PDB file of C-alpha atoms in Angstrom:
ATOM      1  CA  ASP A  60      78.003 141.278   4.727  1.00  0.00           C
ATOM      2  CA  GLN A  61      79.056 137.956   3.665  1.00  0.00           C
ATOM      3  CA  GLN A  62      77.917 135.121   5.748  1.00  0.00           C
ATOM      4  CA  VAL A  63      79.609 132.442   4.142  1.00  0.00           C
ATOM      5  CA  LYS A  64      83.259 132.790   3.184  1.00  0.00           C
ATOM      6  CA  GLN A  65      85.500 130.833   0.882  1.00  0.00           C
ATOM      7  CA  ASN A  66      88.655 132.599   1.032  1.00  0.00           C
ATOM      8  CA  SER A  67      90.634 130.653  -1.320  1.00  0.00           C
ATOM      9  CA  PRO A  68      89.327 131.541  -4.841  1.00  0.00           C
ATOM     10  CA  SER A  69      91.647 128.638  -6.225  1.00  0.00           C
ATOM     11  CA  LEU A  70      93.446 125.420  -5.340  1.00  0.00           C
ATOM     12  CA  SER A  71      95.640 123.241  -7.247  1.00  0.00           C
ATOM     13  CA  VAL A  72      96.660 119.701  -6.227  1.00  0.00           C
ATOM     14  CA  GLN A  73      98.402 116.577  -7.725  1.00  0.00           C
ATOM     15  CA  GLU A  74      96.441 113.522  -8.541  1.00  0.00           C
ATOM     16  CA  GLY A  75      96.419 111.124  -5.726  1.00  0.00           C
ATOM     17  CA  ARG A  76      96.764 113.798  -3.057  1.00  0.00           C
ATOM     18  CA  ILE A  77      94.513 115.103  -0.825  1.00  0.00           C
ATOM     19  CA  SER A  78      92.537 118.374  -1.500  1.00  0.00           C
ATOM     20  CA  ILE A  79      91.326 120.532   1.281  1.00  0.00           C
ATOM     21  CA  LEU A  80      88.783 123.280   0.848  1.00  0.00           C
ATOM     22  CA  ASN A  81      87.975 125.592   3.374  1.00  0.00           C
ATOM     23  CA  CYS A  82      84.697 127.555   4.460  1.00  0.00           C
ATOM     24  CA  ASP A  83      84.056 130.050   7.178  1.00  0.00           C
ATOM     25  CA  TYR A  84      80.701 131.269   8.291  1.00  0.00           C
ATOM     26  CA  THR A  85      79.615 134.356  10.603  1.00  0.00           C
ATOM     27  CA  ASN A  86      76.079 133.283  11.462  1.00  0.00           C
ATOM     28  CA  SER A  87      75.469 131.232  14.470  1.00  0.00           C
ATOM     29  CA  MET A  88      71.970 130.266  13.465  1.00  0.00           C
ATOM     30  CA  PHE A  89      73.305 128.120  10.600  1.00  0.00           C
ATOM     31  CA  ASP A  90      72.382 124.676  11.464  1.00  0.00           C
ATOM     32  CA  TYR A  91      73.177 122.710   8.195  1.00  0.00           C
ATOM     33  CA  PHE A  92      76.133 122.900   5.680  1.00  0.00           C
ATOM     34  CA  LEU A  93      76.431 121.486   2.400  1.00  0.00           C
ATOM     35  CA  TRP A  94      78.977 121.224  -0.302  1.00  0.00           C
ATOM     36  CA  TYR A  95      78.175 121.501  -4.078  1.00  0.00           C
ATOM     37  CA  LYS A  96      80.434 120.852  -7.038  1.00  0.00           C
ATOM     38  CA  LYS A  97      79.825 122.912 -10.363  1.00  0.00           C
ATOM     39  CA  TYR A  98      81.386 122.012 -13.742  1.00  0.00           C
ATOM     40  CA  PRO A  99      81.248 125.071 -16.233  1.00  0.00           C
ATOM     41  CA  ALA A 100      77.980 125.424 -17.993  1.00  0.00           C
ATOM     42  CA  GLU A 101      76.069 122.977 -15.566  1.00  0.00           C
ATOM     43  CA  GLY A 102      74.269 123.527 -12.388  1.00  0.00           C
ATOM     44  CA  PRO A 103      75.782 122.759  -8.943  1.00  0.00           C
ATOM     45  CA  THR A 104      75.648 119.212  -7.889  1.00  0.00           C
ATOM     46  CA  PHE A 105      74.886 118.063  -4.406  1.00  0.00           C
ATOM     47  CA  LEU A 106      78.025 116.376  -2.858  1.00  0.00           C
ATOM     48  CA  ILE A 107      77.953 116.068   0.897  1.00  0.00           C
ATOM     49  CA  SER A 108      76.290 117.673   3.929  1.00  0.00           C
ATOM     50  CA  ILE A 109      76.670 117.883   7.682  1.00  0.00           C
ATOM     51  CA  SER A 110      74.388 118.685  10.468  1.00  0.00           C
ATOM     52  CA  SER A 111      75.567 121.219  13.242  1.00  0.00           C
ATOM     53  CA  ILE A 112      74.986 118.555  15.801  1.00  0.00           C
ATOM     54  CA  LYS A 113      77.814 116.405  14.019  1.00  0.00           C
ATOM     55  CA  ASP A 114      81.814 117.284  13.483  1.00  0.00           C
ATOM     56  CA  LYS A 115      82.316 114.915  10.751  1.00  0.00           C
ATOM     57  CA  ASN A 116      80.369 113.186   7.778  1.00  0.00           C
ATOM     58  CA  GLU A 117      82.053 110.929   5.349  1.00  0.00           C
ATOM     59  CA  ASP A 118      81.027 109.809   1.954  1.00  0.00           C
ATOM     60  CA  GLY A 119      83.521 107.592  -0.124  1.00  0.00           C
ATOM     61  CA  ARG A 120      86.443 109.893  -0.952  1.00  0.00           C
ATOM     62  CA  PHE A 121      84.650 112.944   0.467  1.00  0.00           C
ATOM     63  CA  THR A 122      84.689 113.961   4.113  1.00  0.00           C
ATOM     64  CA  VAL A 123      83.376 117.176   5.903  1.00  0.00           C
ATOM     65  CA  PHE A 124      84.501 118.396   9.103  1.00  0.00           C
ATOM     66  CA  LEU A 125      82.570 120.916  10.992  1.00  0.00           C
ATOM     67  CA  ASN A 126      84.172 123.105  13.936  1.00  0.00           C
ATOM     68  CA  LYS A 127      81.514 125.037  15.536  1.00  0.00           C
ATOM     69  CA  SER A 128      83.412 126.930  17.884  1.00  0.00           C
ATOM     70  CA  ALA A 129      85.665 128.150  15.140  1.00  0.00           C
ATOM     71  CA  LYS A 130      82.660 128.569  12.680  1.00  0.00           C
ATOM     72  CA  HIS A 131      84.801 126.682  10.110  1.00  0.00           C
ATOM     73  CA  LEU A 132      84.211 123.630   7.976  1.00  0.00           C
ATOM     74  CA  SER A 133      86.472 122.015   5.408  1.00  0.00           C
ATOM     75  CA  LEU A 134      85.917 119.468   2.633  1.00  0.00           C
ATOM     76  CA  HIS A 135      88.513 116.873   2.253  1.00  0.00           C
ATOM     77  CA  ILE A 136      88.824 114.856  -1.118  1.00  0.00           C
ATOM     78  CA  VAL A 137      91.255 111.707  -0.726  1.00  0.00           C
ATOM     79  CA  PRO A 138      92.657 110.656  -3.229  1.00  0.00           C
ATOM     80  CA  SER A 139      92.171 113.522  -5.597  1.00  0.00           C
ATOM     81  CA  GLN A 140      91.156 112.855  -9.247  1.00  0.00           C
ATOM     82  CA  PRO A 141      91.472 115.042 -12.268  1.00  0.00           C
ATOM     83  CA  GLY A 142      87.703 114.398 -12.679  1.00  0.00           C
ATOM     84  CA  ASP A 143      87.182 116.375  -9.455  1.00  0.00           C
ATOM     85  CA  SER A 144      88.449 119.678 -11.133  1.00  0.00           C
ATOM     86  CA  ALA A 145      85.586 121.775 -10.808  1.00  0.00           C
ATOM     87  CA  VAL A 146      84.263 125.034  -8.495  1.00  0.00           C
ATOM     88  CA  TYR A 147      83.227 123.868  -5.013  1.00  0.00           C
ATOM     89  CA  PHE A 148      80.705 126.016  -3.127  1.00  0.00           C
ATOM     90  CA  CYS A 149      79.969 125.766   0.477  1.00  0.00           C
ATOM     91  CA  ALA A 150      76.577 126.574   1.431  1.00  0.00           C
ATOM     92  CA  ALA A 151      74.656 127.050   4.881  1.00  0.00           C
ATOM     93  CA  SER A 152      71.235 126.998   5.865  1.00  0.00           C
ATOM     94  CA  ALA A 153      69.274 128.205   9.021  1.00  0.00           C
ATOM     95  CA  GLY A 154      65.746 127.347  10.286  1.00  0.00           C
ATOM     96  CA  SER A 155      63.012 125.301   8.803  1.00  0.00           C
ATOM     97  CA  ASN A 156      62.637 127.009   5.294  1.00  0.00           C
ATOM     98  CA  TYR A 157      66.069 125.598   4.351  1.00  0.00           C
ATOM     99  CA  LYS A 158      67.091 128.991   2.451  1.00  0.00           C
ATOM    100  CA  LEU A 159      70.648 128.301   1.308  1.00  0.00           C
ATOM    101  CA  THR A 160      73.372 131.078   1.643  1.00  0.00           C
ATOM    102  CA  PHE A 161      76.574 130.254  -0.634  1.00  0.00           C
ATOM    103  CA  GLY A 162      80.056 131.214  -0.489  1.00  0.00           C
ATOM    104  CA  LYS A 163      81.657 132.410  -3.612  1.00  0.00           C
ATOM    105  CA  GLY A 164      83.262 128.891  -4.253  1.00  0.00           C
ATOM    106  CA  THR A 165      86.723 127.685  -4.816  1.00  0.00           C
ATOM    107  CA  LEU A 166      88.158 126.497  -8.056  1.00  0.00           C
ATOM    108  CA  LEU A 167      90.062 122.906  -7.510  1.00  0.00           C
ATOM    109  CA  THR A 168      92.443 122.001 -10.474  1.00  0.00           C
ATOM    110  CA  VAL A 169      93.690 118.304  -9.949  1.00  0.00           C
ATOM    111  CA  ASN A 170      96.659 117.755 -12.034  1.00  0.00           C
ATOM    112  CA  PRO A 171      97.417 114.369 -13.673  1.00  0.00           C
TER     113      PRO A 171
ATOM    114  CA  GLU B 171      67.690 109.533 -12.443  1.00  0.00           C
ATOM    115  CA  ALA B 172      65.311 112.439 -11.803  1.00  0.00           C
ATOM    116  CA  GLU B 173      66.531 115.897 -12.893  1.00  0.00           C
ATOM    117  CA  VAL B 174      65.399 119.375 -12.805  1.00  0.00           C
ATOM    118  CA  ALA B 175      64.702 120.460 -16.149  1.00  0.00           C
ATOM    119  CA  GLN B 176      65.212 124.223 -17.405  1.00  0.00           C
ATOM    120  CA  SER B 177      64.887 126.041 -20.650  1.00  0.00           C
ATOM    121  CA  PRO B 178      66.047 127.695 -22.646  1.00  0.00           C
ATOM    122  CA  ARG B 179      69.817 126.876 -21.769  1.00  0.00           C
ATOM    123  CA  TYR B 180      70.880 129.961 -23.369  1.00  0.00           C
ATOM    124  CA  LYS B 181      69.243 133.128 -24.215  1.00  0.00           C
ATOM    125  CA  ILE B 182      70.541 136.575 -25.461  1.00  0.00           C
ATOM    126  CA  THR B 183      68.237 139.397 -25.477  1.00  0.00           C
ATOM    127  CA  GLU B 184      68.405 143.167 -25.979  1.00  0.00           C
ATOM    128  CA  LYS B 185      67.754 145.710 -22.980  1.00  0.00           C
ATOM    129  CA  SER B 186      64.232 146.756 -22.325  1.00  0.00           C
ATOM    130  CA  GLN B 187      63.002 143.422 -23.827  1.00  0.00           C
ATOM    131  CA  ALA B 188      61.200 140.623 -21.680  1.00  0.00           C
ATOM    132  CA  VAL B 189      62.488 137.350 -21.252  1.00  0.00           C
ATOM    133  CA  ALA B 190      61.168 134.303 -19.337  1.00  0.00           C
ATOM    134  CA  PHE B 191      62.697 131.183 -17.999  1.00  0.00           C
ATOM    135  CA  TRP B 192      60.971 127.782 -17.293  1.00  0.00           C
ATOM    136  CA  CYS B 193      61.676 125.131 -14.910  1.00  0.00           C
ATOM    137  CA  ASP B 194      60.239 121.603 -14.048  1.00  0.00           C
ATOM    138  CA  PRO B 195      61.362 120.303 -10.683  1.00  0.00           C
ATOM    139  CA  ILE B 196      62.030 116.617  -9.806  1.00  0.00           C
ATOM    140  CA  SER B 197      58.802 114.961  -9.448  1.00  0.00           C
ATOM    141  CA  GLY B 198      57.412 115.137  -5.937  1.00  0.00           C
ATOM    142  CA  HIS B 199      59.531 117.982  -4.876  1.00  0.00           C
ATOM    143  CA  ALA B 200      57.013 120.589  -3.360  1.00  0.00           C
ATOM    144  CA  THR B 201      59.829 123.141  -2.829  1.00  0.00           C
ATOM    145  CA  LEU B 202      61.147 125.028  -5.869  1.00  0.00           C
ATOM    146  CA  TYR B 203      63.700 127.657  -5.735  1.00  0.00           C
ATOM    147  CA  TRP B 204      64.980 130.294  -8.378  1.00  0.00           C
ATOM    148  CA  TYR B 205      68.558 131.522  -7.935  1.00  0.00           C
ATOM    149  CA  ARG B 206      70.595 133.961  -9.859  1.00  0.00           C
ATOM    150  CA  GLN B 207      74.477 133.431 -10.185  1.00  0.00           C
ATOM    151  CA  ILE B 208      76.850 136.140 -11.344  1.00  0.00           C
ATOM    152  CA  LEU B 209      80.101 134.993 -12.536  1.00  0.00           C
ATOM    153  CA  GLY B 210      82.528 134.729  -9.666  1.00  0.00           C
ATOM    154  CA  GLN B 211      79.874 134.579  -6.998  1.00  0.00           C
ATOM    155  CA  GLY B 212      77.896 132.055  -5.441  1.00  0.00           C
ATOM    156  CA  PRO B 213      74.102 131.518  -6.175  1.00  0.00           C
ATOM    157  CA  GLU B 214      71.774 134.111  -4.848  1.00  0.00           C
ATOM    158  CA  LEU B 215      68.259 133.165  -3.942  1.00  0.00           C
ATOM    159  CA  LEU B 216      65.544 135.300  -5.732  1.00  0.00           C
ATOM    160  CA  VAL B 217      62.555 133.260  -4.622  1.00  0.00           C
ATOM    161  CA  GLN B 218      61.309 130.311  -3.111  1.00  0.00           C
ATOM    162  CA  PHE B 219      58.010 128.425  -3.481  1.00  0.00           C
ATOM    163  CA  GLN B 220      56.237 125.926  -1.193  1.00  0.00           C
ATOM    164  CA  ASP B 221      53.968 124.314  -3.711  1.00  0.00           C
ATOM    165  CA  GLU B 222      52.335 127.219  -5.468  1.00  0.00           C
ATOM    166  CA  SER B 223      52.726 129.730  -2.458  1.00  0.00           C
ATOM    167  CA  VAL B 224      55.714 132.185  -2.324  1.00  0.00           C
ATOM    168  CA  VAL B 225      57.918 131.446   0.750  1.00  0.00           C
ATOM    169  CA  ASP B 226      60.574 133.963   0.324  1.00  0.00           C
ATOM    170  CA  ASP B 227      61.037 136.602  -2.315  1.00  0.00           C
ATOM    171  CA  SER B 228      62.769 139.212  -0.167  1.00  0.00           C
ATOM    172  CA  GLN B 229      65.574 139.386  -2.825  1.00  0.00           C
ATOM    173  CA  LEU B 230      63.417 139.388  -5.991  1.00  0.00           C
ATOM    174  CA  PRO B 231      63.649 142.923  -7.750  1.00  0.00           C
ATOM    175  CA  LYS B 232      59.824 143.125  -8.010  1.00  0.00           C
ATOM    176  CA  ASP B 233      59.677 146.111 -10.246  1.00  0.00           C
ATOM    177  CA  ARG B 234      60.990 144.078 -12.946  1.00  0.00           C
ATOM    178  CA  PHE B 235      61.035 140.341 -12.039  1.00  0.00           C
ATOM    179  CA  SER B 236      58.108 138.038 -11.636  1.00  0.00           C
ATOM    180  CA  ALA B 237      57.704 134.358 -10.627  1.00  0.00           C
ATOM    181  CA  GLU B 238      54.731 132.023 -10.544  1.00  0.00           C
ATOM    182  CA  ARG B 239      54.111 128.285 -10.032  1.00  0.00           C
ATOM    183  CA  LEU B 240      50.393 128.231 -10.750  1.00  0.00           C
ATOM    184  CA  LYS B 241      49.705 124.553 -10.444  1.00  0.00           C
ATOM    185  CA  GLY B 242      52.617 123.727  -7.749  1.00  0.00           C
ATOM    186  CA  VAL B 243      54.796 121.943 -10.292  1.00  0.00           C
ATOM    187  CA  ASP B 244      56.539 123.663 -12.969  1.00  0.00           C
ATOM    188  CA  SER B 245      57.402 127.387 -12.592  1.00  0.00           C
ATOM    189  CA  THR B 246      58.229 130.428 -14.750  1.00  0.00           C
ATOM    190  CA  LEU B 247      60.537 133.431 -14.034  1.00  0.00           C
ATOM    191  CA  LYS B 248      60.168 136.598 -16.009  1.00  0.00           C
ATOM    192  CA  ILE B 249      62.265 139.744 -16.335  1.00  0.00           C
ATOM    193  CA  GLN B 250      60.499 142.919 -17.941  1.00  0.00           C
ATOM    194  CA  PRO B 251      62.333 145.024 -18.991  1.00  0.00           C
ATOM    195  CA  ALA B 252      65.701 143.368 -19.008  1.00  0.00           C
ATOM    196  CA  GLU B 253      68.693 145.410 -17.832  1.00  0.00           C
ATOM    197  CA  LEU B 254      72.405 144.580 -18.821  1.00  0.00           C
ATOM    198  CA  GLY B 255      72.918 144.158 -15.395  1.00  0.00           C
ATOM    199  CA  ASP B 256      70.539 141.222 -15.459  1.00  0.00           C
ATOM    200  CA  SER B 257      73.231 139.124 -17.364  1.00  0.00           C
ATOM    201  CA  ALA B 258      73.803 135.784 -15.279  1.00  0.00           C
ATOM    202  CA  MET B 259      73.167 132.315 -14.943  1.00  0.00           C
ATOM    203  CA  TYR B 260      69.621 131.574 -13.711  1.00  0.00           C
ATOM    204  CA  LEU B 261      69.308 128.474 -11.703  1.00  0.00           C
ATOM    205  CA  CYS B 262      66.231 126.371 -10.514  1.00  0.00           C
ATOM    206  CA  ALA B 263      66.395 124.080  -7.811  1.00  0.00           C
ATOM    207  CA  SER B 264      64.011 121.720  -6.037  1.00  0.00           C
ATOM    208  CA  SER B 265      63.705 119.745  -2.835  1.00  0.00           C
ATOM    209  CA  LEU B 266      61.601 117.731  -0.699  1.00  0.00           C
ATOM    210  CA  THR B 267      59.509 119.794   1.789  1.00  0.00           C
ATOM    211  CA  SER B 268      61.579 118.131   4.665  1.00  0.00           C
ATOM    212  CA  GLY B 269      64.856 118.143   2.889  1.00  0.00           C
ATOM    213  CA  VAL B 270      67.551 120.674   3.113  1.00  0.00           C
ATOM    214  CA  GLU B 271      69.313 119.318   0.050  1.00  0.00           C
ATOM    215  CA  GLN B 272      68.613 120.935  -2.967  1.00  0.00           C
ATOM    216  CA  TYR B 273      68.984 119.703  -6.608  1.00  0.00           C
ATOM    217  CA  PHE B 274      69.723 122.042  -9.356  1.00  0.00           C
ATOM    218  CA  GLY B 275      69.063 122.163 -13.027  1.00  0.00           C
ATOM    219  CA  PRO B 276      71.542 123.208 -15.440  1.00  0.00           C
ATOM    220  CA  GLY B 277      70.644 126.738 -15.644  1.00  0.00           C
ATOM    221  CA  THR B 278      69.931 129.424 -18.359  1.00  0.00           C
ATOM    222  CA  ARG B 279      72.604 131.716 -19.394  1.00  0.00           C
ATOM    223  CA  LEU B 280      71.256 135.248 -19.806  1.00  0.00           C
ATOM    224  CA  THR B 281      73.257 137.717 -21.822  1.00  0.00           C
ATOM    225  CA  VAL B 282      71.613 141.067 -22.250  1.00  0.00           C
ATOM    226  CA  THR B 283      73.049 143.426 -24.796  1.00  0.00           C
TER     227      THR B 283
END
């Protein structure tokens, strides 16, 4: 039973446009959500996070939106740059031991 | 900038052999995690340490996998004997006790032949 789902295996956008990556979850106990970026042959890099008490968090070109009623979150990248091309993982945590449950990832390709 | 160190970066071993991976977390990070990532999947937690104590090893195949963090700093993950299905990326991450953000090392790519 996959508790964190990223239903789009891949996404392709033009440089300068907006990239929107989506994530759905099923566990109502999740109270913290994170996005990680991963380049080939490297470990995931922490990008941005959001607590369940918020509905939006912004950091530079990256904004994460959380819709608790729909159990849905999204990562917006504006403007997209070729260096943003990577696999993006959505992750969620429940409780004080901060164990992360990851989605399968979405491969973002930003074309020049 | 502080980083999580892992070695080796790549390991090829024959099935039934023993293999070990090493991780040195970011200084001051009391919590250490080992994940396994199979191609096309997200990382899955194998074991979580708080200092030298195991907090969660519910997904660790204990018949062949073992992990230790004897002095509460660096950690070793061992597989004995390795099986073909163990081929994957093994990732180590660390975090502050009070922090949910985990910082990952570069991983060890294991290939079992």
